Tab-separated table of C-alpha atoms and ligand atoms in Angstrom:
chain	number	residue	atom	x	y	z
A	1	MET	CA	4.422	14.373	8.202
A	2	SER	CA	8.037	15.317	8.801
A	3	ALA	CA	8.691	18.985	9.567
A	4	GLU	CA	10.937	19.123	6.480
A	5	LEU	CA	8.232	17.877	4.150
A	6	GLN	CA	5.689	20.289	5.629
A	7	SER	CA	7.988	23.295	5.162
A	8	LYS	CA	9.117	22.095	1.723
A	9	ALA	CA	5.483	21.921	0.546
A	10	ALA	CA	4.723	25.379	1.988
A	11	LYS	CA	7.837	26.907	0.437
A	12	LEU	CA	7.302	25.371	-3.011
A	13	PHE	CA	3.685	26.554	-2.895
A	14	ALA	CA	4.755	30.097	-2.005
A	15	ASP	CA	7.457	30.090	-4.731
A	16	ARG	CA	4.910	29.034	-7.282
A	17	PHE	CA	1.783	30.954	-6.315
A	18	GLY	CA	3.209	33.910	-4.362
A	19	THR	CA	1.121	33.275	-1.218
A	20	VAL	CA	1.375	30.914	1.700
A	21	PRO	CA	-0.955	27.907	1.462
A	22	ASP	CA	-4.099	27.833	3.623
A	23	ALA	CA	-2.968	24.415	4.886
A	24	VAL	CA	-0.775	21.419	4.050
A	25	ASN	CA	-2.375	17.965	4.265
A	26	PHE	CA	-0.477	14.717	4.401
A	27	ALA	CA	-1.027	10.998	3.871
A	28	PRO	CA	1.626	8.325	4.443
A	29	GLY	CA	2.614	5.335	2.331
A	30	ARG	CA	2.252	1.837	3.733
A	31	VAL	CA	4.178	-1.366	4.085
A	32	ASN	CA	2.368	-4.667	4.357
A	33	MET	CA	3.784	-7.001	7.014
A	34	ILE	CA	1.777	-10.031	5.837
A	35	GLY	CA	-1.474	-10.832	4.005
A	36	GLU	CA	-0.458	-10.378	0.360
A	37	HIS	CA	-2.908	-10.692	-2.533
A	38	VAL	CA	-5.698	-11.541	-0.143
A	39	ASP	CA	-7.476	-8.182	0.155
A	40	TYR	CA	-9.447	-8.740	-3.061
A	41	ASN	CA	-10.322	-12.213	-1.779
A	42	ASP	CA	-12.087	-10.808	1.313
A	43	GLY	CA	-9.087	-11.821	3.435
A	44	LEU	CA	-7.165	-10.447	6.405
A	45	VAL	CA	-4.162	-8.147	6.014
A	46	LEU	CA	-1.620	-6.597	8.388
A	47	PRO	CA	-0.226	-3.383	6.888
A	48	MET	CA	1.479	-0.476	8.660
A	49	PRO	CA	1.732	3.174	7.655
A	50	VAL	CA	5.292	4.391	7.005
A	51	ARG	CA	6.651	7.808	8.000
A	52	GLU	CA	7.150	8.979	4.424
A	53	GLY	CA	4.280	10.043	2.223
A	54	THR	CA	2.653	12.789	0.169
A	55	ALA	CA	2.023	16.413	1.159
A	56	VAL	CA	-0.521	18.678	-0.557
A	57	GLY	CA	-0.320	22.415	0.092
A	58	TRP	CA	-3.449	24.210	-1.039
A	59	SER	CA	-5.359	27.457	-0.948
A	60	ARG	CA	-8.815	28.540	-1.964
A	61	VAL	CA	-9.108	30.953	-4.875
A	62	GLY	CA	-12.166	32.274	-6.701
A	63	GLY	CA	-13.891	30.459	-9.555
A	64	ASP	CA	-14.469	26.754	-10.076
A	65	GLY	CA	-11.154	25.649	-11.530
A	66	PHE	CA	-8.291	23.587	-10.184
A	67	GLU	CA	-4.638	24.508	-10.660
A	68	VAL	CA	-2.427	21.632	-9.613
A	69	VAL	CA	1.367	21.409	-9.523
A	70	ALA	CA	3.247	18.119	-9.146
A	71	ALA	CA	6.470	19.667	-7.875
A	72	ASP	CA	8.499	16.438	-7.948
A	73	PHE	CA	7.789	15.994	-11.672
A	74	GLY	CA	7.961	19.700	-12.572
A	75	GLU	CA	4.513	19.327	-14.172
A	76	ASP	CA	1.160	21.119	-13.910
A	77	ASP	CA	-2.461	20.472	-14.609
A	78	SER	CA	-5.449	22.781	-14.705
A	79	PHE	CA	-9.084	22.174	-15.452
A	80	SER	CA	-12.526	23.263	-14.400
A	81	GLY	CA	-15.822	21.455	-14.092
A	82	GLU	CA	-15.975	17.660	-14.209
A	83	PRO	CA	-12.395	16.483	-14.983
A	84	ASP	CA	-11.734	14.271	-18.047
A	85	LYS	CA	-9.422	11.282	-18.078
A	86	PRO	CA	-5.919	12.214	-19.246
A	87	GLY	CA	-4.624	10.368	-22.329
A	88	GLU	CA	-2.320	8.099	-20.354
A	89	VAL	CA	-2.182	7.109	-16.706
A	90	SER	CA	-0.055	9.537	-14.697
A	91	TRP	CA	-0.233	11.515	-11.440
A	92	ARG	CA	-2.965	13.578	-13.161
A	93	SER	CA	-5.200	10.507	-13.341
A	94	TYR	CA	-5.074	10.126	-9.564
A	95	VAL	CA	-5.713	13.796	-8.820
A	96	ARG	CA	-8.557	14.135	-11.306
A	97	GLY	CA	-9.920	10.726	-10.332
A	98	MET	CA	-9.987	11.582	-6.655
A	99	ILE	CA	-11.765	14.874	-7.344
A	100	ALA	CA	-14.386	13.086	-9.430
A	101	GLU	CA	-14.776	9.967	-7.270
A	102	SER	CA	-14.831	11.646	-3.853
A	103	GLU	CA	-17.212	14.408	-4.948
A	104	LEU	CA	-15.509	16.566	-2.305
A	105	GLY	CA	-14.194	19.398	-4.446
A	106	SER	CA	-16.183	22.173	-5.980
A	107	GLY	CA	-13.149	23.842	-7.510
A	108	GLY	CA	-11.577	27.192	-6.821
A	109	MET	CA	-8.386	25.600	-5.509
A	110	ARG	CA	-4.686	25.705	-6.061
A	111	MET	CA	-2.763	22.633	-4.969
A	112	LEU	CA	0.914	21.773	-4.874
A	113	ILE	CA	1.975	18.164	-4.400
A	114	THR	CA	5.343	16.939	-3.144
A	115	GLY	CA	6.420	13.809	-1.351
A	116	ASP	CA	9.240	11.812	0.205
A	117	LEU	CA	8.084	8.326	-0.749
A	118	SER	CA	9.905	6.600	-3.567
A	119	ARG	CA	7.574	5.726	-6.410
A	120	GLY	CA	7.385	2.236	-7.831
A	121	SER	CA	8.876	0.697	-4.694
A	122	GLY	CA	5.640	-0.947	-3.597
A	123	LEU	CA	4.944	1.425	-0.701
A	124	SER	CA	1.636	2.655	-2.168
A	125	SER	CA	2.636	6.054	-3.449
A	126	SER	CA	-0.587	6.202	-5.478
A	127	ALA	CA	-2.861	5.506	-2.480
A	128	SER	CA	-0.846	8.070	-0.517
A	129	LEU	CA	-1.387	10.655	-3.273
A	130	CYS	CA	-5.123	9.937	-3.474
A	131	ILE	CA	-5.720	10.140	0.269
A	132	ALA	CA	-3.631	13.334	0.617
A	133	ILE	CA	-5.680	14.939	-2.183
A	134	GLY	CA	-8.906	13.736	-0.544
A	135	ARG	CA	-7.890	15.250	2.796
A	136	ALA	CA	-7.054	18.564	1.136
A	137	LEU	CA	-10.395	18.612	-0.707
A	138	ALA	CA	-12.317	17.781	2.472
A	139	GLN	CA	-10.609	20.416	4.572
A	140	ALA	CA	-10.958	23.061	1.876
A	141	GLY	CA	-14.656	22.259	1.588
A	142	GLY	CA	-15.117	22.212	5.370
A	143	VAL	CA	-16.484	18.657	5.301
A	144	GLU	CA	-15.711	15.625	7.417
A	145	ILE	CA	-15.238	12.357	5.577
A	146	ALA	CA	-14.870	8.980	7.269
A	147	PRO	CA	-11.573	7.190	6.523
A	148	VAL	CA	-13.514	4.265	5.010
A	149	ASP	CA	-15.271	6.571	2.526
A	150	LEU	CA	-11.998	8.242	1.624
A	151	ALA	CA	-10.439	4.805	1.095
A	152	ARG	CA	-13.320	3.692	-1.126
A	153	ALA	CA	-13.040	6.835	-3.269
A	154	ALA	CA	-9.293	6.201	-3.648
A	155	GLN	CA	-9.945	2.563	-4.620
A	156	ARG	CA	-12.491	3.667	-7.251
A	157	THR	CA	-9.826	6.052	-8.551
A	158	GLU	CA	-7.412	3.123	-9.052
A	159	HIS	CA	-10.124	1.046	-10.736
A	160	ASN	CA	-11.710	3.699	-12.932
A	161	TRP	CA	-8.843	6.116	-13.607
A	162	ALA	CA	-5.711	3.932	-13.488
A	163	GLY	CA	-7.130	0.590	-14.656
A	164	VAL	CA	-5.814	-1.397	-11.683
A	165	ALA	CA	-8.381	-3.752	-10.146
A	166	CYS	CA	-6.777	-3.423	-6.703
A	167	GLY	CA	-8.207	-4.438	-3.361
A	168	ILE	CA	-8.658	-1.941	-0.553
A	169	MET	CA	-5.738	-2.689	1.744
A	170	ASP	CA	-3.499	0.190	0.638
A	171	GLN	CA	-6.190	2.837	0.789
A	172	MET	CA	-7.423	1.668	4.204
A	173	ALA	CA	-3.901	1.468	5.654
A	174	VAL	CA	-3.142	4.974	4.396
A	175	ALA	CA	-6.486	6.523	5.399
A	176	ALA	CA	-7.020	4.796	8.746
A	177	GLY	CA	-3.622	3.457	9.846
A	178	GLU	CA	-1.983	4.661	13.019
A	179	PRO	CA	1.751	5.456	13.122
A	180	GLY	CA	3.772	2.823	14.949
A	181	HIS	CA	0.937	0.301	14.730
A	182	ALA	CA	0.074	-2.524	12.420
A	183	MET	CA	-3.536	-2.604	11.290
A	184	LEU	CA	-5.345	-5.912	11.285
A	185	LEU	CA	-7.948	-5.299	8.613
A	186	ASP	CA	-10.725	-7.633	7.591
A	187	CYS	CA	-11.199	-6.801	3.917
A	188	ARG	CA	-14.624	-8.433	3.861
A	189	ASP	CA	-16.365	-5.961	6.171
A	190	LEU	CA	-13.582	-3.359	6.600
A	191	THR	CA	-13.467	-3.733	10.370
A	192	TYR	CA	-10.006	-3.145	11.784
A	193	SER	CA	-7.988	-2.821	14.940
A	194	HIS	CA	-4.641	-1.154	15.568
A	195	ARG	CA	-2.023	-3.543	16.901
A	196	ALA	CA	1.002	-2.148	18.716
A	197	VAL	CA	4.332	-3.468	17.455
A	198	PRO	CA	6.466	-4.583	20.428
A	199	GLU	CA	8.969	-1.968	21.644
A	200	GLY	CA	11.917	-4.252	21.136
A	201	TRP	CA	11.112	-5.035	17.476
A	202	ALA	CA	12.339	-3.137	14.446
A	203	VAL	CA	10.397	-3.064	11.168
A	204	LEU	CA	12.599	-2.105	8.229
A	205	ILE	CA	12.127	-1.732	4.493
A	206	THR	CA	14.783	-2.016	1.839
A	207	ASP	CA	14.377	-1.418	-1.863
A	208	SER	CA	15.237	-4.322	-4.165
A	209	GLY	CA	16.298	-1.840	-6.825
A	210	VAL	CA	13.841	-3.366	-9.297
A	211	THR	CA	11.154	-0.832	-10.109
A	212	ARG	CA	7.783	-2.394	-10.558
A	213	GLY	CA	7.041	-2.262	-14.241
A	214	LEU	CA	4.250	-3.649	-16.409
A	215	VAL	CA	2.713	-5.088	-13.275
A	216	ASP	CA	-0.839	-3.913	-13.638
A	217	GLY	CA	-1.644	-6.507	-16.278
A	218	GLU	CA	-0.171	-9.290	-14.127
A	219	TYR	CA	-2.022	-7.980	-11.096
A	220	ASN	CA	-5.353	-8.022	-12.868
A	221	ILE	CA	-4.625	-11.550	-14.148
A	222	ARG	CA	-3.969	-12.777	-10.578
A	223	ARG	CA	-7.229	-11.274	-9.429
A	224	ALA	CA	-9.137	-12.942	-12.275
A	225	GLN	CA	-7.469	-16.295	-11.451
A	226	CYS	CA	-8.595	-16.001	-7.819
A	227	GLU	CA	-12.135	-15.197	-8.894
A	228	ALA	CA	-12.106	-18.178	-11.244
A	229	ALA	CA	-10.895	-20.392	-8.387
A	230	ALA	CA	-13.692	-19.170	-6.104
A	231	ALA	CA	-16.282	-19.765	-8.841
A	232	ALA	CA	-14.970	-23.289	-9.488
A	233	LEU	CA	-15.149	-24.040	-5.747
A	234	GLY	CA	-18.660	-22.615	-5.529
A	235	VAL	CA	-17.797	-19.983	-2.894
A	236	ALA	CA	-18.326	-16.222	-2.913
A	237	SER	CA	-14.610	-15.599	-2.413
A	238	LEU	CA	-11.508	-17.603	-1.475
A	239	ARG	CA	-11.986	-16.403	2.121
A	240	ASP	CA	-14.716	-19.035	2.318
A	241	ALA	CA	-12.671	-21.905	0.845
A	242	SER	CA	-10.649	-24.542	2.705
A	243	LEU	CA	-7.492	-26.440	1.733
A	244	GLU	CA	-9.576	-29.627	1.700
A	245	GLN	CA	-12.022	-28.156	-0.810
A	246	VAL	CA	-9.123	-27.198	-3.085
A	247	ALA	CA	-7.587	-30.677	-2.775
A	248	ALA	CA	-10.884	-32.294	-3.743
A	249	ALA	CA	-11.822	-29.914	-6.565
A	250	GLY	CA	-9.555	-31.001	-9.419
A	251	LEU	CA	-8.617	-27.432	-10.363
A	252	ASP	CA	-6.044	-26.850	-13.083
A	253	GLU	CA	-2.518	-26.444	-11.700
A	254	VAL	CA	-2.296	-22.636	-11.905
A	255	THR	CA	-5.719	-22.069	-10.370
A	256	ARG	CA	-4.927	-24.595	-7.642
A	257	ARG	CA	-1.696	-22.807	-6.697
A	258	ARG	CA	-3.314	-19.399	-6.580
A	259	ALA	CA	-6.076	-20.690	-4.309
A	260	LEU	CA	-3.634	-22.482	-2.003
A	261	HIS	CA	-1.607	-19.302	-1.572
A	262	VAL	CA	-4.644	-17.213	-0.675
A	263	ILE	CA	-6.094	-19.694	1.815
A	264	ALA	CA	-2.755	-20.243	3.587
A	265	GLU	CA	-1.891	-16.523	3.519
A	266	ILE	CA	-5.105	-15.590	5.319
A	267	GLU	CA	-4.191	-18.142	8.001
A	268	ARG	CA	-0.654	-16.739	8.190
A	269	THR	CA	-2.048	-13.252	8.757
A	270	ARG	CA	-4.195	-14.482	11.630
A	271	ASP	CA	-1.174	-16.259	13.126
A	272	ALA	CA	1.058	-13.208	12.622
A	273	ALA	CA	-1.398	-11.009	14.527
A	274	GLY	CA	-1.200	-13.573	17.350
A	275	ALA	CA	2.619	-13.556	17.320
A	276	LEU	CA	2.584	-9.755	17.382
A	277	ALA	CA	0.330	-9.768	20.430
A	278	THR	CA	2.523	-12.225	22.332
A	279	GLY	CA	5.781	-10.666	21.119
A	280	ASP	CA	6.951	-13.955	19.601
A	281	LEU	CA	9.583	-12.758	17.141
A	282	ALA	CA	10.740	-16.248	16.125
A	283	GLU	CA	7.170	-17.241	15.231
A	284	PHE	CA	6.573	-13.962	13.395
A	285	GLY	CA	9.786	-14.485	11.406
A	286	GLU	CA	8.800	-18.002	10.423
A	287	ILE	CA	5.457	-16.697	9.156
A	288	LEU	CA	7.217	-14.055	7.037
A	289	ARG	CA	9.518	-16.677	5.513
A	290	GLY	CA	6.588	-18.954	4.705
A	291	GLY	CA	4.750	-16.026	3.143
A	292	HIS	CA	7.645	-15.259	0.829
A	293	VAL	CA	7.983	-18.838	-0.388
A	294	SER	CA	4.270	-18.934	-1.152
A	295	LEU	CA	4.329	-15.644	-3.097
A	296	ARG	CA	7.343	-16.869	-5.047
A	297	ASP	CA	6.245	-20.429	-5.812
A	298	MET	CA	2.452	-20.516	-5.579
A	299	PHE	CA	1.328	-17.023	-6.498
A	300	GLU	CA	4.366	-16.348	-8.732
A	301	VAL	CA	4.665	-12.615	-8.162
A	302	SER	CA	8.272	-12.382	-7.001
A	303	VAL	CA	11.324	-11.817	-9.203
A	304	PRO	CA	14.884	-13.175	-8.768
A	305	ALA	CA	16.349	-9.837	-7.602
A	306	VAL	CA	13.763	-9.629	-4.812
A	307	ASP	CA	14.326	-13.284	-3.863
A	308	ALA	CA	18.065	-12.568	-3.596
A	309	VAL	CA	17.497	-9.648	-1.200
A	310	VAL	CA	15.107	-11.745	0.898
A	311	THR	CA	17.625	-14.612	1.092
A	312	GLU	CA	20.411	-12.233	2.094
A	313	LEU	CA	18.328	-10.609	4.828
A	314	GLN	CA	17.006	-13.908	6.136
A	315	ALA	CA	20.567	-15.267	6.400
A	316	ALA	CA	21.700	-12.197	8.336
A	317	ILE	CA	18.641	-12.151	10.617
A	318	GLY	CA	18.500	-15.860	11.432
A	319	ALA	CA	15.635	-17.380	13.407
A	320	GLU	CA	14.754	-14.316	15.502
A	321	GLY	CA	12.775	-12.450	12.834
A	322	GLY	CA	12.436	-12.678	9.073
A	323	ALA	CA	12.043	-10.959	5.727
A	324	ARG	CA	9.772	-11.180	2.701
A	325	MET	CA	8.699	-9.249	-0.388
A	326	THR	CA	5.924	-6.756	0.343
A	327	GLY	CA	3.217	-5.285	-1.859
A	328	GLY	CA	1.931	-6.421	-5.225
A	329	GLY	CA	5.240	-7.959	-6.337
A	330	PHE	CA	7.369	-7.906	-9.537
A	331	GLY	CA	9.995	-5.778	-7.797
A	332	GLY	CA	9.765	-3.108	-5.146
A	333	ALA	CA	10.386	-3.352	-1.456
A	334	VAL	CA	11.352	-6.065	1.014
A	335	VAL	CA	10.201	-5.860	4.638
A	336	ALA	CA	12.327	-7.185	7.489
A	337	VAL	CA	11.453	-7.646	11.145
A	338	LEU	CA	14.091	-8.284	13.810
A	339	ALA	CA	15.128	-7.261	17.317
A	340	ALA	CA	15.651	-3.488	17.467
A	341	ASP	CA	19.091	-3.871	19.027
A	342	ARG	CA	20.283	-5.864	15.984
A	343	VAL	CA	19.597	-3.216	13.347
A	344	GLY	CA	23.209	-1.977	13.342
A	345	GLU	CA	24.440	-5.540	12.909
A	346	LEU	CA	22.057	-6.108	9.946
A	347	LYS	CA	23.245	-2.907	8.271
A	348	ARG	CA	26.880	-3.888	8.658
A	349	ALA	CA	26.294	-7.461	7.506
A	350	THR	CA	24.405	-6.470	4.338
A	351	GLY	CA	25.709	-2.964	3.582
A	352	ARG	CA	22.123	-2.083	2.644
A	353	GLU	CA	20.097	1.049	3.324
A	354	PHE	CA	16.838	0.723	5.212
A	355	LEU	CA	13.817	2.858	5.922
A	356	ARG	CA	12.828	2.419	9.537
A	357	VAL	CA	9.079	1.997	9.937
A	358	HIS	CA	9.221	1.132	13.634
B	401	GLA	C1	-1.229	-3.919	-4.349
B	401	GLA	C2	-2.726	-3.627	-4.327
B	401	GLA	C3	-3.374	-4.100	-3.019
B	401	GLA	C4	-2.987	-5.539	-2.694
B	401	GLA	C5	-1.486	-5.755	-2.858
B	401	GLA	C6	-1.096	-7.198	-2.722
B	401	GLA	O1	-0.576	-3.157	-3.386
B	401	GLA	O2	-2.952	-2.253	-4.478
B	401	GLA	O3	-4.768	-3.944	-3.080
B	401	GLA	O4	-3.716	-6.441	-3.468
B	401	GLA	O5	-0.999	-5.287	-4.103
B	401	GLA	O6	-1.345	-7.654	-1.444
């Protein structure tokens, strides 16, 4: 957590409640380098935590209620006992959901939430919020919770309180990621390893300017299509399917494309982890470019504005690195990887603003 965010959360808490918080907990957002729409197919993913995220200042008070302030929205929430679902999905759904799903909080808490992660840009602001709340609840209750359990509670919150049938990549990257490292996560058994990003590489994010909207329905449709593909191929998940099986199966065109993306994307993630280990930037860039084409044409989750940003960045970067859409799609962020000493050149060539992840 940046020093500014920490002191901002403490100050806003004190302004609101008249006391200093007992503690401020933090959870970052994440960017995914490669391995898109494969987490819910038991695949491999390679996300990285970003520096920005969500801070929760809190203190214990008497009673069994919760008083929660979302400072960035200028909104409050208060309840006691088992929280109900709010009428529509909002930040309240995530806070209440995390309290209910993690079973970590017994109430008697004031919390103030603030963050420096832009919402709707595909950097997992909701997973960041859930994990930050979970950390605050655990510390306030004096309990230790394993990152995997925190991630699972946050995923249940998305499923049961926000209606998004997401995989577990975002929650795992946020709960267990290590700054400056990519995380090679096997979404089948949740084993992972932290992979150092070479010193001489830069990982950058730029916002396409298109806020993800109405995506949850599309997301859930993609997941259902993948499950239908796995069922038609007679496998437990697309992780177990091969390109040959898809070619022989006579799937309808849409189902066939979805399956081909997932199978190739899992392979790309494996290859990208190899290129990261050997520091092969040209190979890594080629994998990113291939990943974008597949998300655009086979999985059909990109939008023209994002494609335009990717094309612009790829032209400026050339063969030594690459760029692609990152996250669920339908807008949001683009990730770019290139030699660290070329970042100034990329900024001048594109006139764009970037968040530096590494
Ligand atoms: C969203 C979901 C993740 C994952 C990505 C696509 O971020 O929350 O579980 O499926 O989309 O890779």
